[in-house]
């Protein structure tokens, strides 16, 4: 939903502040409306009592200086869902009795490893929660046929044909390169001629046939590897991977629109959570948050140990406690690093280096606790309405955030800079 | 204690996916081959202080993802680079064919004066060679690039490539062809130089930009 004039046309549907925040997600072409600063300040005070409005004489100066976020609550995690718990939640025909309760449990504690192969298929939507054992057997058979039909498509391309198909050739060549350097220290993929490598390759090639427009983009092998490790079966891994890719697709598309949108949304959250740190990042030319690029593109796959990635992903796939929870994870990590970054006066280079070097030093349970605490804190704060609707909508559709995103056209030099002037509008008008 | 240096140069390592960019950087910084290395997502960073022609130079090196798709992100790191290693794989003609695009990017986005060395990597895989030395050296000559064949595996010519690029930049500074004080030159004075210069022009700004990494 893109709004041309947030001050006049859309007041009916959203609160004033919501419109105001929406401004941050508009395209670069939309110019802010001229409004006297005091009028805007009045409007804001009226809408969000927790905001401090600082009216500067100089036009264009920031007007929001502080949002009262309140106390950050303590969050406890629990033990993983056990075999017994799972068995008790399935009825005699194989339906899951109370999917919502189960998702809450998975969000809170994750799954014990032996359950993953089965439960991930539900979490990723390969199997409907309400399906019977019998229905799943039928579904599995038809999905198996469908997989092998697509696999045969690339398998049967002759060398001569491939010479005339540069896109397929490029996909294949990049997949071969990347399969050789994905998780090679993991026992499932290590050594020469490991069958795991062939499966990884075959599923990625088949995905090219499933979605030839997207094909293969670097990062996808990182998303598939843990799924294949858990499934140990190319058909199941493929269908679970396609579900995960449905959510991640926009990040990998030609213009990487999903990445641009997420980096802007992350900026909005960071600014809301800690204005001082945000200002520091901007002063170091780091407001585009490119240092979070890898976190977002492959959902922390390179930042955590392999087993922690399995835990993180199953928690994320519950869709709880809000949309875009992974953005709050970014905020949680940065929250614990911000003091060091500012105290040591890290610049553009050092921020990137520091963030890259956090890889494998982060602890998943700790981050999940902090991110959930941030979520609760934001839900309780006075600007709840606005952030909920703009950054972390509570809708059931996981893509709603992306759908409400503006379309950007990259500027001449390819910078993702376009979002930045609009970001400012969040806090500075006239 | 902080190592003092005369100059700081910003370098890029660019080229198609799978040519060995990260391994070249790793070999240069750690002096060993990076086994089981992952493909780069986004941008990575490394630095090393070297001695070139009696001067201490800190090289700040940006290593970028190779796939075309990521260029919109990686290109934002090009700004103000003084030198670049432009890498292809001698066993892959497609990586050689892509050189022109990379070259255009580097010259338009970094700086028209950027000093570039072409690196034909994986020299150790001579049996699988698809690009001859002669052909690549002609390309280098036509495009005013320096050229070396390197091996990140054995380390052959890796140090040379970085040093050769640094030396050329230094020569250009000394001959006046490059002005370190021009915006976006990718060159900064280090504290050692500032002390020597005693009365450096715009020293406040330069000191502020120094960093520990």
Coordinates of C-alpha atoms in Angstrom, one line a residue:
Chain A
X1 CA 0.0 0.0 0.0
X2 CA 1.7 3.2 -1.1
X3 CA 0.3 6.5 -0.1
X4 CA 0.7 9.6 -2.2
X5 CA -0.2 12.1 0.4
X6 CA -0.3 10.7 3.9
X7 CA -1.6 13.9 5.5
X8 CA -4.8 14.2 3.5
X9 CA -5.8 11.1 1.7
X10 CA -5.4 8.3 4.2
X11 CA -6.4 9.6 7.5
X12 CA -9.5 7.5 7.5
X13 CA -7.9 4.1 7.5
X14 CA -5.0 4.7 9.8
X15 CA -4.0 6.8 12.8
X16 CA -2.1 9.9 12.0
X17 CA 1.1 8.4 13.4
X18 CA 0.7 5.3 11.3
X19 CA 0.5 7.4 8.2
X20 CA 3.5 9.3 9.5
X21 CA 5.4 6.0 9.8
X22 CA 4.2 4.8 6.5
X23 CA 5.9 7.8 5.0
X24 CA 9.2 5.9 5.8
X25 CA 8.2 3.1 3.5
X26 CA 7.2 5.2 0.5
X27 CA 9.1 5.5 -2.7
X28 CA 11.8 8.1 -3.2
X29 CA 9.7 10.2 -5.6
X30 CA 7.2 11.3 -3.0
X31 CA 8.0 14.7 -1.6
X32 CA 7.1 15.5 1.9
X33 CA 4.2 17.9 2.4
X34 CA 5.0 21.3 3.6
X35 CA 3.6 21.8 7.0
X36 CA 4.4 24.2 9.7
X37 CA 6.5 22.4 12.3
X38 CA 4.3 23.4 15.2
X39 CA 1.2 22.0 13.5
X40 CA 3.0 18.7 12.9
X41 CA 4.2 18.6 16.5
X42 CA 0.7 19.2 17.8
X43 CA -0.6 16.4 15.6
X44 CA 2.0 14.0 16.9
X45 CA 1.5 14.9 20.6
X46 CA -2.1 14.3 20.1
X47 CA -1.5 10.9 18.5
X48 CA 1.2 9.6 20.7
X49 CA 1.3 10.9 24.3
X50 CA 4.7 9.2 24.9
X51 CA 6.5 11.2 22.4
X52 CA 8.7 14.2 23.3
X53 CA 8.2 16.8 20.7
X54 CA 11.1 19.2 20.3
X55 CA 10.2 22.2 18.2
X56 CA 13.3 23.6 16.7
X57 CA 13.3 27.0 15.1
X58 CA 15.2 25.8 12.2
X59 CA 13.0 24.1 9.6
X60 CA 13.8 20.6 8.8
X61 CA 15.2 19.7 12.2
X62 CA 14.1 16.6 13.9
X63 CA 11.0 16.8 15.9
X64 CA 10.8 13.4 17.6
X65 CA 13.5 13.2 20.2
X66 CA 12.4 10.4 22.5
X67 CA 9.9 7.6 22.6
X68 CA 9.1 6.3 26.1
X69 CA 9.7 2.5 25.7
X70 CA 9.3 1.6 29.3
X71 CA 10.9 -1.3 31.1
X72 CA 12.3 -4.2 29.1
X73 CA 10.7 -7.3 30.5
X74 CA 12.5 -10.5 31.5
X75 CA 11.9 -13.4 29.2
X76 CA 12.3 -17.1 30.0
X77 CA 12.8 -19.9 27.4
X78 CA 11.9 -23.5 28.0
X79 CA 13.0 -27.0 27.1
X80 CA 12.5 -28.4 23.6
X81 CA 9.3 -30.2 22.7
X82 CA 9.8 -33.9 23.5
X83 CA 8.8 -37.0 21.6
X84 CA 6.0 -37.7 24.2
X85 CA 4.6 -34.2 23.9
X86 CA 4.5 -34.5 20.1
X87 CA 2.8 -37.9 20.2
X88 CA 0.2 -36.6 22.6
X89 CA -0.6 -33.8 20.3
X90 CA -1.5 -36.1 17.3
X91 CA -5.0 -37.7 17.2
X92 CA -5.7 -41.3 16.1
X93 CA -5.9 -40.3 12.4
X94 CA -2.8 -38.3 12.5
X95 CA -4.2 -34.7 12.7
X96 CA -2.5 -32.2 15.0
X97 CA -5.0 -31.4 17.7
X98 CA -4.0 -27.9 18.6
X99 CA -1.5 -26.4 16.2
X100 CA -1.5 -23.1 17.9
X101 CA -0.5 -24.6 21.3
X102 CA 2.2 -26.6 19.6
X103 CA 3.6 -23.6 17.8
X104 CA 3.7 -21.7 21.1
X105 CA 5.7 -24.6 22.6
X106 CA 8.0 -24.6 19.6
X107 CA 8.5 -20.9 19.8
X108 CA 9.3 -21.1 23.5
X109 CA 11.6 -24.1 23.4
X110 CA 12.2 -25.5 19.9
X111 CA 12.1 -29.1 19.0
X112 CA 14.3 -32.0 20.2
X113 CA 16.4 -33.1 17.3
X114 CA 14.7 -36.4 16.6
X115 CA 11.4 -34.6 16.0
X116 CA 12.7 -32.1 13.4
X117 CA 12.4 -34.3 10.4
X118 CA 8.7 -34.8 10.9
X119 CA 7.6 -31.5 12.5
X120 CA 9.5 -29.2 10.1
X121 CA 7.3 -30.4 7.3
X122 CA 4.3 -29.0 9.1
X123 CA 6.1 -25.8 10.2
X124 CA 7.1 -25.2 6.6
X125 CA 3.7 -25.9 5.2
X126 CA 4.6 -29.0 3.2
X127 CA 2.0 -30.9 5.3
X128 CA -1.2 -29.1 6.5
X129 CA -1.6 -29.3 10.3
X130 CA -5.1 -30.6 9.8
X131 CA -4.2 -33.4 7.4
X132 CA -4.6 -37.0 8.3
X133 CA -1.8 -39.6 8.1
X134 CA -3.5 -41.0 5.0
X135 CA -3.9 -37.6 3.3
X136 CA -0.2 -37.0 3.9
X137 CA 0.7 -40.3 2.3
X138 CA -1.2 -39.4 -0.8
X139 CA 0.3 -35.9 -0.9
X140 CA 3.7 -37.3 -0.5
X141 CA 3.3 -39.7 -3.3
X142 CA 2.2 -37.0 -5.7
X143 CA 4.9 -34.6 -4.6
X144 CA 7.5 -37.3 -5.1
X145 CA 6.3 -37.7 -8.7
X146 CA 6.3 -34.0 -9.2
X147 CA 9.9 -33.7 -7.9
X148 CA 11.3 -36.4 -10.1
X149 CA 9.5 -35.1 -13.1
X150 CA 11.3 -31.7 -12.6
X151 CA 14.6 -33.4 -11.8
X152 CA 14.4 -35.4 -15.0
X153 CA 14.0 -32.1 -16.9
X154 CA 17.6 -30.9 -16.2
X155 CA 19.0 -34.4 -16.0
X156 CA 17.9 -35.0 -19.6
X157 CA 19.4 -31.9 -21.1
X158 CA 22.2 -33.0 -23.4
X159 CA 25.6 -31.3 -23.6
X160 CA 24.7 -30.0 -27.0
X161 CA 21.5 -28.4 -25.7
X162 CA 23.3 -26.9 -22.7
X163 CA 25.7 -25.2 -25.1
X164 CA 22.7 -23.2 -26.4
X165 CA 21.2 -22.5 -23.0
X166 CA 23.5 -20.0 -21.3
X167 CA 21.2 -19.5 -18.3
X168 CA 21.0 -23.1 -17.4
X169 CA 24.8 -23.3 -17.9
X170 CA 25.4 -20.4 -15.6
X171 CA 23.1 -21.8 -12.9
X172 CA 24.8 -25.2 -13.1
X173 CA 28.3 -23.7 -13.0
X174 CA 27.5 -21.5 -9.9
X175 CA 25.7 -24.4 -8.1
X176 CA 28.7 -26.6 -8.7
X177 CA 31.0 -24.0 -7.3
X178 CA 28.9 -23.3 -4.2
X179 CA 28.0 -26.9 -3.4
X180 CA 31.8 -27.4 -3.1
X181 CA 32.0 -24.7 -0.5
X182 CA 28.8 -25.0 1.6
X183 CA 29.2 -26.4 5.1
X184 CA 32.1 -28.7 4.2
X185 CA 33.1 -29.1 7.8
X186 CA 29.7 -30.6 8.6
X187 CA 29.8 -34.5 8.5
X188 CA 26.9 -34.5 6.1
X189 CA 28.9 -32.6 3.5
X190 CA 32.5 -33.2 4.3
X191 CA 35.1 -34.9 2.2
X192 CA 35.2 -35.7 -1.5
X193 CA 32.3 -37.7 -3.1
X194 CA 30.1 -37.4 0.0
X195 CA 26.5 -38.3 -1.1
X196 CA 25.3 -35.2 0.8
X197 CA 27.0 -33.0 -1.9
X198 CA 25.2 -34.8 -4.7
X199 CA 21.8 -34.3 -2.9
X200 CA 22.6 -30.6 -2.3
X201 CA 23.5 -30.2 -6.0
X202 CA 20.4 -32.1 -7.3
X203 CA 17.9 -30.2 -5.1
X204 CA 19.3 -26.8 -6.2
X205 CA 19.3 -27.8 -9.9
X206 CA 15.7 -29.0 -9.5
X207 CA 14.8 -25.8 -7.9
X208 CA 16.0 -24.0 -11.0
X209 CA 13.5 -26.0 -13.0
X210 CA 10.8 -25.2 -10.4
X211 CA 11.6 -21.5 -10.6
X212 CA 13.6 -20.8 -13.7
X213 CA 13.2 -17.1 -13.5
X214 CA 15.0 -17.0 -10.2
X215 CA 17.3 -20.0 -10.8
X216 CA 20.1 -20.1 -8.4
X217 CA 21.4 -17.1 -6.4
X218 CA 24.3 -17.3 -3.9
X219 CA 23.0 -17.8 -0.4
X220 CA 20.4 -20.3 -1.5
X221 CA 22.8 -23.2 -0.8
X222 CA 23.0 -21.9 2.8
X223 CA 19.3 -22.0 3.2
X224 CA 19.0 -25.5 1.8
X225 CA 21.9 -27.1 3.7
X226 CA 20.3 -27.3 7.2
X227 CA 17.0 -28.5 5.7
X228 CA 18.6 -31.2 3.7
X229 CA 20.7 -32.2 6.8
X230 CA 17.5 -32.7 8.8
X231 CA 15.4 -34.4 6.1
X232 CA 18.1 -36.7 4.7
X233 CA 15.9 -37.0 1.7
X234 CA 15.9 -35.0 -1.5
X235 CA 12.1 -34.9 -2.1
X236 CA 11.2 -33.7 1.4
X237 CA 14.1 -31.3 1.5
X238 CA 13.1 -29.9 -1.9
X239 CA 9.5 -29.2 -0.9
X240 CA 10.4 -27.8 2.5
X241 CA 13.1 -25.6 0.8
X242 CA 10.5 -24.3 -1.7
X243 CA 8.3 -23.2 1.2
X244 CA 11.2 -21.4 2.9
X245 CA 12.1 -19.8 -0.4
X246 CA 8.5 -18.5 -0.8
X247 CA 9.3 -16.4 2.2
X248 CA 12.8 -15.4 1.2
X249 CA 12.2 -15.1 -2.6
X250 CA 12.1 -11.3 -2.7
X251 CA 15.6 -11.1 -1.1
X252 CA 17.1 -12.9 -4.0
X253 CA 15.2 -11.3 -6.9
X254 CA 17.0 -9.2 -9.5
X255 CA 16.7 -5.9 -7.7
X256 CA 16.9 -7.5 -4.2
X257 CA 13.8 -5.6 -3.2
X258 CA 13.2 -7.7 -0.2
X259 CA 16.7 -6.8 1.1
X260 CA 16.2 -3.1 0.6
X261 CA 12.8 -3.1 2.3
X262 CA 14.1 -5.1 5.3
X263 CA 17.1 -2.8 5.7
X264 CA 14.8 0.2 5.8
X265 CA 12.5 -1.5 8.2
X266 CA 15.4 -2.4 10.4
X267 CA 16.5 1.2 10.4
X268 CA 13.1 2.3 11.5
X269 CA 13.1 -0.1 14.4
X270 CA 16.6 0.8 15.5
X271 CA 15.8 4.5 15.4
X272 CA 12.7 3.9 17.5
X273 CA 14.6 1.8 20.0
X274 CA 17.7 4.0 20.5
X275 CA 18.0 7.3 18.9
X276 CA 21.5 7.9 20.1
X277 CA 22.9 4.7 18.6
X278 CA 21.0 5.4 15.4
X279 CA 22.4 8.9 15.1
X280 CA 25.9 7.4 15.7
X281 CA 25.4 4.9 12.9
X282 CA 24.3 7.7 10.6
X283 CA 27.2 9.9 11.6
X284 CA 29.5 7.0 10.5
X285 CA 27.9 6.7 7.1
X286 CA 26.4 3.4 8.2
X287 CA 22.7 4.2 8.2
X288 CA 22.1 1.8 5.3
X289 CA 23.0 -1.0 7.6
X290 CA 24.8 -3.0 4.9
X291 CA 26.7 -4.7 7.8
X292 CA 23.4 -6.6 8.5
X293 CA 23.2 -7.8 4.9
X294 CA 24.4 -11.4 5.5
X295 CA 22.3 -11.7 8.7
X296 CA 19.1 -10.9 6.7
X297 CA 19.9 -12.6 3.4
X298 CA 20.5 -16.1 4.9
X299 CA 18.8 -15.6 8.3
X300 CA 21.8 -15.8 10.5
X301 CA 23.0 -19.0 8.9
X302 CA 26.6 -17.9 9.0
X303 CA 26.4 -16.2 12.4
X304 CA 25.5 -19.2 14.5
X305 CA 26.7 -22.8 14.9
X306 CA 24.9 -25.3 12.7
X307 CA 22.8 -26.7 15.5
X308 CA 21.8 -23.2 16.7
X309 CA 20.7 -22.4 13.2
X310 CA 18.3 -25.4 13.4
X311 CA 16.9 -24.1 16.6
X312 CA 16.6 -20.5 15.4
X313 CA 14.8 -21.4 12.2
X314 CA 12.2 -23.7 13.8
X315 CA 11.4 -20.9 16.2
X316 CA 11.1 -18.4 13.4
X317 CA 8.9 -20.7 11.3
X318 CA 6.2 -20.6 14.0
X319 CA 5.6 -17.0 12.9
X320 CA 5.5 -16.0 16.6
X321 CA 5.5 -13.6 18.4
X322 CA 5.1 -11.1 15.6
X323 CA 5.9 -10.7 11.9
X324 CA 9.5 -9.8 11.1
X325 CA 10.8 -11.2 14.4
X326 CA 14.2 -11.7 12.7
X327 CA 14.5 -7.9 12.5
X328 CA 14.1 -7.7 16.3
X329 CA 16.9 -10.3 16.5
X330 CA 19.1 -7.9 14.5
X331 CA 18.1 -5.2 17.0
X332 CA 18.9 -7.5 19.9
X333 CA 22.3 -8.3 18.7
X334 CA 23.1 -4.7 17.9
X335 CA 21.7 -3.6 21.2
X336 CA 24.4 -5.7 23.0
X337 CA 27.2 -4.3 20.7
X338 CA 26.2 -0.7 20.5
X339 CA 28.1 0.5 23.6
X340 CA 31.3 -1.0 22.3
X341 CA 30.7 0.4 18.8
X342 CA 30.2 3.9 20.2
X343 CA 32.8 3.8 23.0
X344 CA 35.5 2.7 20.6
X345 CA 34.3 5.2 18.1
X346 CA 34.2 2.6 15.3
X347 CA 33.9 4.0 11.8
X348 CA 32.3 2.6 8.7
X349 CA 35.0 0.0 8.2
X350 CA 35.3 -1.1 11.8
X351 CA 31.6 -1.4 12.3
X352 CA 31.4 -3.9 9.3
X353 CA 34.5 -5.7 10.5
X354 CA 33.2 -5.9 14.1
X355 CA 29.8 -7.2 13.0
X356 CA 31.3 -9.7 10.6
X357 CA 33.5 -11.0 13.4
X358 CA 30.5 -11.7 15.7
X359 CA 29.9 -14.8 13.6
X360 CA 30.0 -18.0 15.6
X361 CA 30.3 -16.0 18.9
X362 CA 26.5 -15.4 19.2
X363 CA 24.2 -17.6 21.4
X364 CA 20.9 -18.4 20.0
X365 CA 18.9 -18.7 23.2
X366 CA 20.3 -15.4 24.5
X367 CA 19.4 -13.6 21.3
X368 CA 15.9 -15.1 21.2
X369 CA 15.3 -13.9 24.8
X370 CA 16.5 -10.4 24.0
X371 CA 14.5 -10.2 20.8
X372 CA 11.3 -11.3 22.5
X373 CA 11.9 -8.9 25.3
X374 CA 12.2 -6.1 22.7
X375 CA 9.0 -7.3 21.1
X376 CA 7.1 -7.2 24.4
X377 CA 8.6 -3.8 25.2
X378 CA 7.4 -2.4 21.9
X379 CA 4.0 -3.9 22.2
X380 CA 3.6 -2.2 25.6
X381 CA 4.9 1.1 24.5
X382 CA 2.7 4.0 23.5
X383 CA 3.5 4.0 19.8
X384 CA 2.5 0.4 19.6
X385 CA -0.2 1.0 17.0
X386 CA 2.2 2.6 14.6
X387 CA 5.1 0.2 14.8
X388 CA 2.8 -2.8 14.7
X389 CA 1.2 -1.7 11.5
X390 CA 4.3 -0.5 9.7
X391 CA 7.1 -2.8 10.8
X392 CA 5.8 -5.8 12.6
X393 CA 2.2 -6.3 11.5
X394 CA 0.4 -9.1 13.3
X395 CA -1.3 -10.4 10.2
X396 CA -1.2 -14.1 9.3
X397 CA 0.3 -13.5 5.9
X398 CA 4.0 -13.6 6.3
X399 CA 4.5 -11.5 3.2
X400 CA 2.3 -8.6 4.3
X401 CA 5.2 -6.5 5.3
X402 CA 6.8 -7.0 1.9
X403 CA 3.6 -6.3 0.1
X404 CA 3.2 -3.0 1.9
X405 CA 6.7 -2.0 0.9
X406 CA 7.4 0.7 -1.7
X407 CA 9.0 -0.1 -5.0
X408 CA 12.4 1.5 -5.4
X409 CA 14.3 2.1 -8.5
X410 CA 18.1 2.0 -7.9
X411 CA 19.8 5.3 -8.5
X412 CA 22.4 5.7 -11.2
X413 CA 25.3 4.5 -9.1
X414 CA 23.5 1.5 -7.8
X415 CA 23.3 2.7 -4.2
X416 CA 20.4 1.6 -2.1
X417 CA 20.4 5.1 -0.8
X418 CA 17.0 5.9 -2.1
X419 CA 15.2 5.0 1.2
X420 CA 17.3 7.3 3.3
X421 CA 15.6 10.7 2.6
X422 CA 12.3 9.1 3.4
X423 CA 13.6 7.6 6.6
X424 CA 14.4 11.1 7.8
X425 CA 10.8 12.1 7.2
X426 CA 9.8 9.9 10.0
X427 CA 11.3 12.4 12.3
X428 CA 11.8 15.5 10.4
X429 CA 9.2 17.4 8.5
X430 CA 8.8 20.7 6.7
Chain B
X1 CA 50.9 -0.6 20.7
X2 CA 49.5 0.8 17.5
X3 CA 51.6 0.3 14.4
X4 CA 52.3 3.7 12.8
X5 CA 52.2 4.0 9.1
X6 CA 52.8 6.6 6.4
X7 CA 49.8 5.9 4.3
X8 CA 46.6 4.0 4.3
X9 CA 45.3 2.6 1.0
X10 CA 41.8 1.3 0.4
X11 CA 41.9 -1.8 -1.9
X12 CA 39.2 -3.9 -3.5
X13 CA 39.2 -7.5 -4.6
X14 CA 36.7 -8.0 -7.4
X15 CA 35.9 -10.5 -10.1
X16 CA 33.4 -13.3 -10.8
X17 CA 32.2 -15.9 -8.3
X18 CA 34.5 -18.8 -7.5
X19 CA 37.7 -17.2 -8.8
X20 CA 39.4 -17.3 -5.4
X21 CA 39.1 -13.7 -4.2
X22 CA 38.6 -14.5 -0.5
X23 CA 41.4 -17.1 -0.7
X24 CA 43.8 -14.5 -2.2
X25 CA 42.9 -12.2 0.7
X26 CA 43.3 -14.9 3.2
X27 CA 46.7 -16.0 1.8
X28 CA 47.9 -12.4 1.8
X29 CA 46.8 -11.8 5.4
X30 CA 47.3 -15.2 7.1
X31 CA 50.0 -16.6 4.8
X32 CA 48.1 -19.8 4.3
X33 CA 45.4 -21.3 2.1
X34 CA 41.9 -21.3 3.4
X35 CA 40.6 -24.8 3.2
X36 CA 36.8 -25.3 3.2
X37 CA 36.2 -21.6 2.8
X38 CA 32.6 -20.5 2.3
X39 CA 31.5 -18.3 -0.6
X40 CA 31.3 -14.7 0.4
X41 CA 27.9 -13.3 1.2
X42 CA 27.9 -9.5 1.1
X43 CA 31.3 -8.0 1.9
X44 CA 34.3 -9.0 4.0
X45 CA 37.2 -7.0 5.2
X46 CA 40.9 -7.5 6.0
X47 CA 43.9 -5.4 6.5
X48 CA 47.7 -5.7 6.7
X49 CA 50.6 -3.3 7.1
X50 CA 53.3 -3.7 4.5
X51 CA 56.6 -2.1 3.7
X52 CA 56.9 -0.6 0.3
X53 CA 59.9 1.3 -0.9
X54 CA 60.9 2.4 2.6
X55 CA 57.3 3.5 3.5
X56 CA 54.9 1.8 5.8
X57 CA 51.6 1.4 4.2
X58 CA 48.4 0.0 5.7
X59 CA 46.3 -1.8 3.2
X60 CA 42.6 -1.9 4.0
X61 CA 41.1 -4.6 1.7
X62 CA 37.5 -5.1 0.8
X63 CA 36.5 -8.6 -0.4
X64 CA 33.2 -8.7 -2.3
X65 CA 30.7 -11.3 -3.3
X66 CA 31.2 -12.3 -7.0
X67 CA 27.7 -13.0 -8.3
X68 CA 26.3 -10.4 -10.6
X69 CA 23.1 -10.1 -8.4
X70 CA 25.0 -8.7 -5.5
X71 CA 26.6 -5.9 -7.4
X72 CA 24.1 -3.3 -6.2
X73 CA 25.4 -3.9 -2.7
X74 CA 29.0 -4.5 -3.3
X75 CA 29.3 -1.5 -5.5
X76 CA 28.6 0.8 -2.6
X77 CA 32.0 -0.3 -1.2
X78 CA 33.9 0.8 -4.3
X79 CA 33.7 4.5 -3.4
X80 CA 37.2 5.9 -2.9
X81 CA 39.3 2.8 -3.5
X82 CA 42.9 3.5 -4.5
X83 CA 43.7 0.1 -5.8
X84 CA 42.1 -3.1 -6.9
X85 CA 42.9 -6.8 -7.6
X86 CA 40.7 -7.8 -10.6
X87 CA 40.6 -11.6 -10.4
X88 CA 39.7 -14.2 -12.9
X89 CA 40.3 -18.0 -12.9
X90 CA 42.7 -19.3 -15.6
X91 CA 40.7 -22.5 -15.8
X92 CA 37.4 -20.7 -16.6
X93 CA 36.9 -18.7 -19.7
X94 CA 33.6 -17.3 -18.5
X95 CA 35.3 -15.5 -15.6
X96 CA 37.8 -14.0 -18.0
X97 CA 35.0 -12.9 -20.4
X98 CA 33.4 -11.0 -17.5
X99 CA 36.5 -8.8 -16.9
X100 CA 35.4 -5.9 -19.0
X101 CA 32.2 -5.4 -16.9
X102 CA 34.2 -5.5 -13.7
X103 CA 36.7 -3.1 -15.1
X104 CA 34.0 -0.6 -16.1
X105 CA 32.5 -0.8 -12.6
X106 CA 35.8 -0.2 -10.9
X107 CA 36.7 2.8 -13.0
X108 CA 33.4 4.5 -12.9
X109 CA 32.5 3.8 -9.3
X110 CA 35.8 3.8 -7.4
X111 CA 37.9 6.4 -9.1
X112 CA 39.1 6.9 -12.7
X113 CA 42.6 6.9 -11.3
X114 CA 42.3 3.6 -9.5
X115 CA 45.3 1.4 -9.9
X116 CA 44.3 -2.1 -11.0
X117 CA 46.3 -5.3 -11.2
X118 CA 44.8 -8.2 -13.1
X119 CA 45.2 -11.5 -11.4
X120 CA 44.9 -14.8 -13.3
X121 CA 44.3 -17.0 -10.2
X122 CA 44.6 -20.8 -9.8
X123 CA 47.9 -20.8 -11.6
X124 CA 48.5 -24.2 -9.9
X125 CA 45.8 -25.8 -12.1
X126 CA 47.8 -25.4 -15.3
X127 CA 46.5 -28.7 -16.7
X128 CA 42.9 -27.3 -16.8
X129 CA 43.9 -23.9 -18.2
X130 CA 41.4 -22.2 -20.5
X131 CA 43.1 -18.7 -20.7
X132 CA 46.7 -18.4 -21.9
X133 CA 49.1 -16.1 -20.3
X134 CA 49.7 -14.3 -23.6
X135 CA 46.1 -13.6 -24.2
X136 CA 45.5 -12.1 -20.7
X137 CA 48.7 -10.0 -20.8
X138 CA 47.5 -8.5 -24.1
X139 CA 44.1 -7.7 -22.5
X140 CA 46.0 -6.1 -19.6
X141 CA 48.1 -4.0 -21.9
X142 CA 45.2 -2.8 -23.9
X143 CA 43.4 -1.8 -20.7
X144 CA 46.4 -0.3 -18.9
X145 CA 46.4 -2.9 -16.1
X146 CA 49.3 -4.6 -14.5
X147 CA 49.2 -8.4 -14.7
X148 CA 50.3 -11.4 -12.7
X149 CA 49.2 -15.0 -12.6
X150 CA 48.7 -16.1 -9.0
X151 CA 48.0 -19.1 -6.9
X152 CA 46.1 -18.6 -3.6
X153 CA 46.8 -22.3 -3.0
X154 CA 50.6 -22.2 -3.1
X155 CA 50.9 -18.5 -2.4
X156 CA 52.8 -17.9 -5.6
X157 CA 52.7 -14.2 -6.6
X158 CA 50.0 -13.3 -4.0
X159 CA 52.1 -11.0 -1.9
X160 CA 53.6 -9.6 -5.1
X161 CA 50.2 -8.7 -6.5
X162 CA 49.2 -6.6 -3.5
X163 CA 52.7 -5.1 -3.2
X164 CA 53.0 -4.3 -6.9
X165 CA 49.7 -2.4 -6.7
X166 CA 50.7 -0.5 -3.6
X167 CA 54.1 0.4 -5.0
X168 CA 52.5 1.8 -8.2
X169 CA 50.2 4.0 -6.1
X170 CA 53.1 5.2 -4.0
X171 CA 55.1 6.0 -7.1
X172 CA 52.2 8.0 -8.5
X173 CA 51.9 9.9 -5.2
X174 CA 55.6 10.7 -5.3
X175 CA 55.5 11.8 -9.0
X176 CA 52.5 14.0 -8.2
X177 CA 50.2 12.1 -10.5
X178 CA 48.0 11.1 -7.5
X179 CA 47.0 13.6 -4.9
X180 CA 46.2 11.9 -1.6
X181 CA 44.3 15.0 -0.4
X182 CA 41.8 14.8 -3.3
X183 CA 38.4 13.6 -2.1
X184 CA 37.9 9.9 -2.8
X185 CA 41.5 9.2 -3.6
X186 CA 41.4 6.1 -1.4
X187 CA 44.6 7.3 0.3
X188 CA 45.0 8.8 3.7
X189 CA 48.1 9.9 5.6
X190 CA 49.0 7.8 8.5
X191 CA 50.2 9.2 11.8
X192 CA 53.9 8.6 10.8
X193 CA 53.5 10.9 7.8
X194 CA 51.6 13.5 9.8
X195 CA 54.6 13.7 12.2
X196 CA 57.0 14.0 9.4
X197 CA 55.0 16.7 7.7
X198 CA 54.9 18.6 11.0
X199 CA 52.4 21.1 9.6
X200 CA 50.1 18.9 7.7
X201 CA 47.4 20.4 5.6
X202 CA 44.0 19.6 7.0
X203 CA 45.5 17.3 9.7
X204 CA 42.4 17.4 11.9
X205 CA 40.3 15.7 9.3
X206 CA 42.9 13.1 8.5
X207 CA 43.5 12.2 12.1
X208 CA 39.8 11.7 12.6
X209 CA 39.6 9.2 9.8
X210 CA 42.2 6.9 11.1
X211 CA 41.1 3.6 12.5
X212 CA 42.4 0.6 14.3
X213 CA 41.4 -2.1 11.9

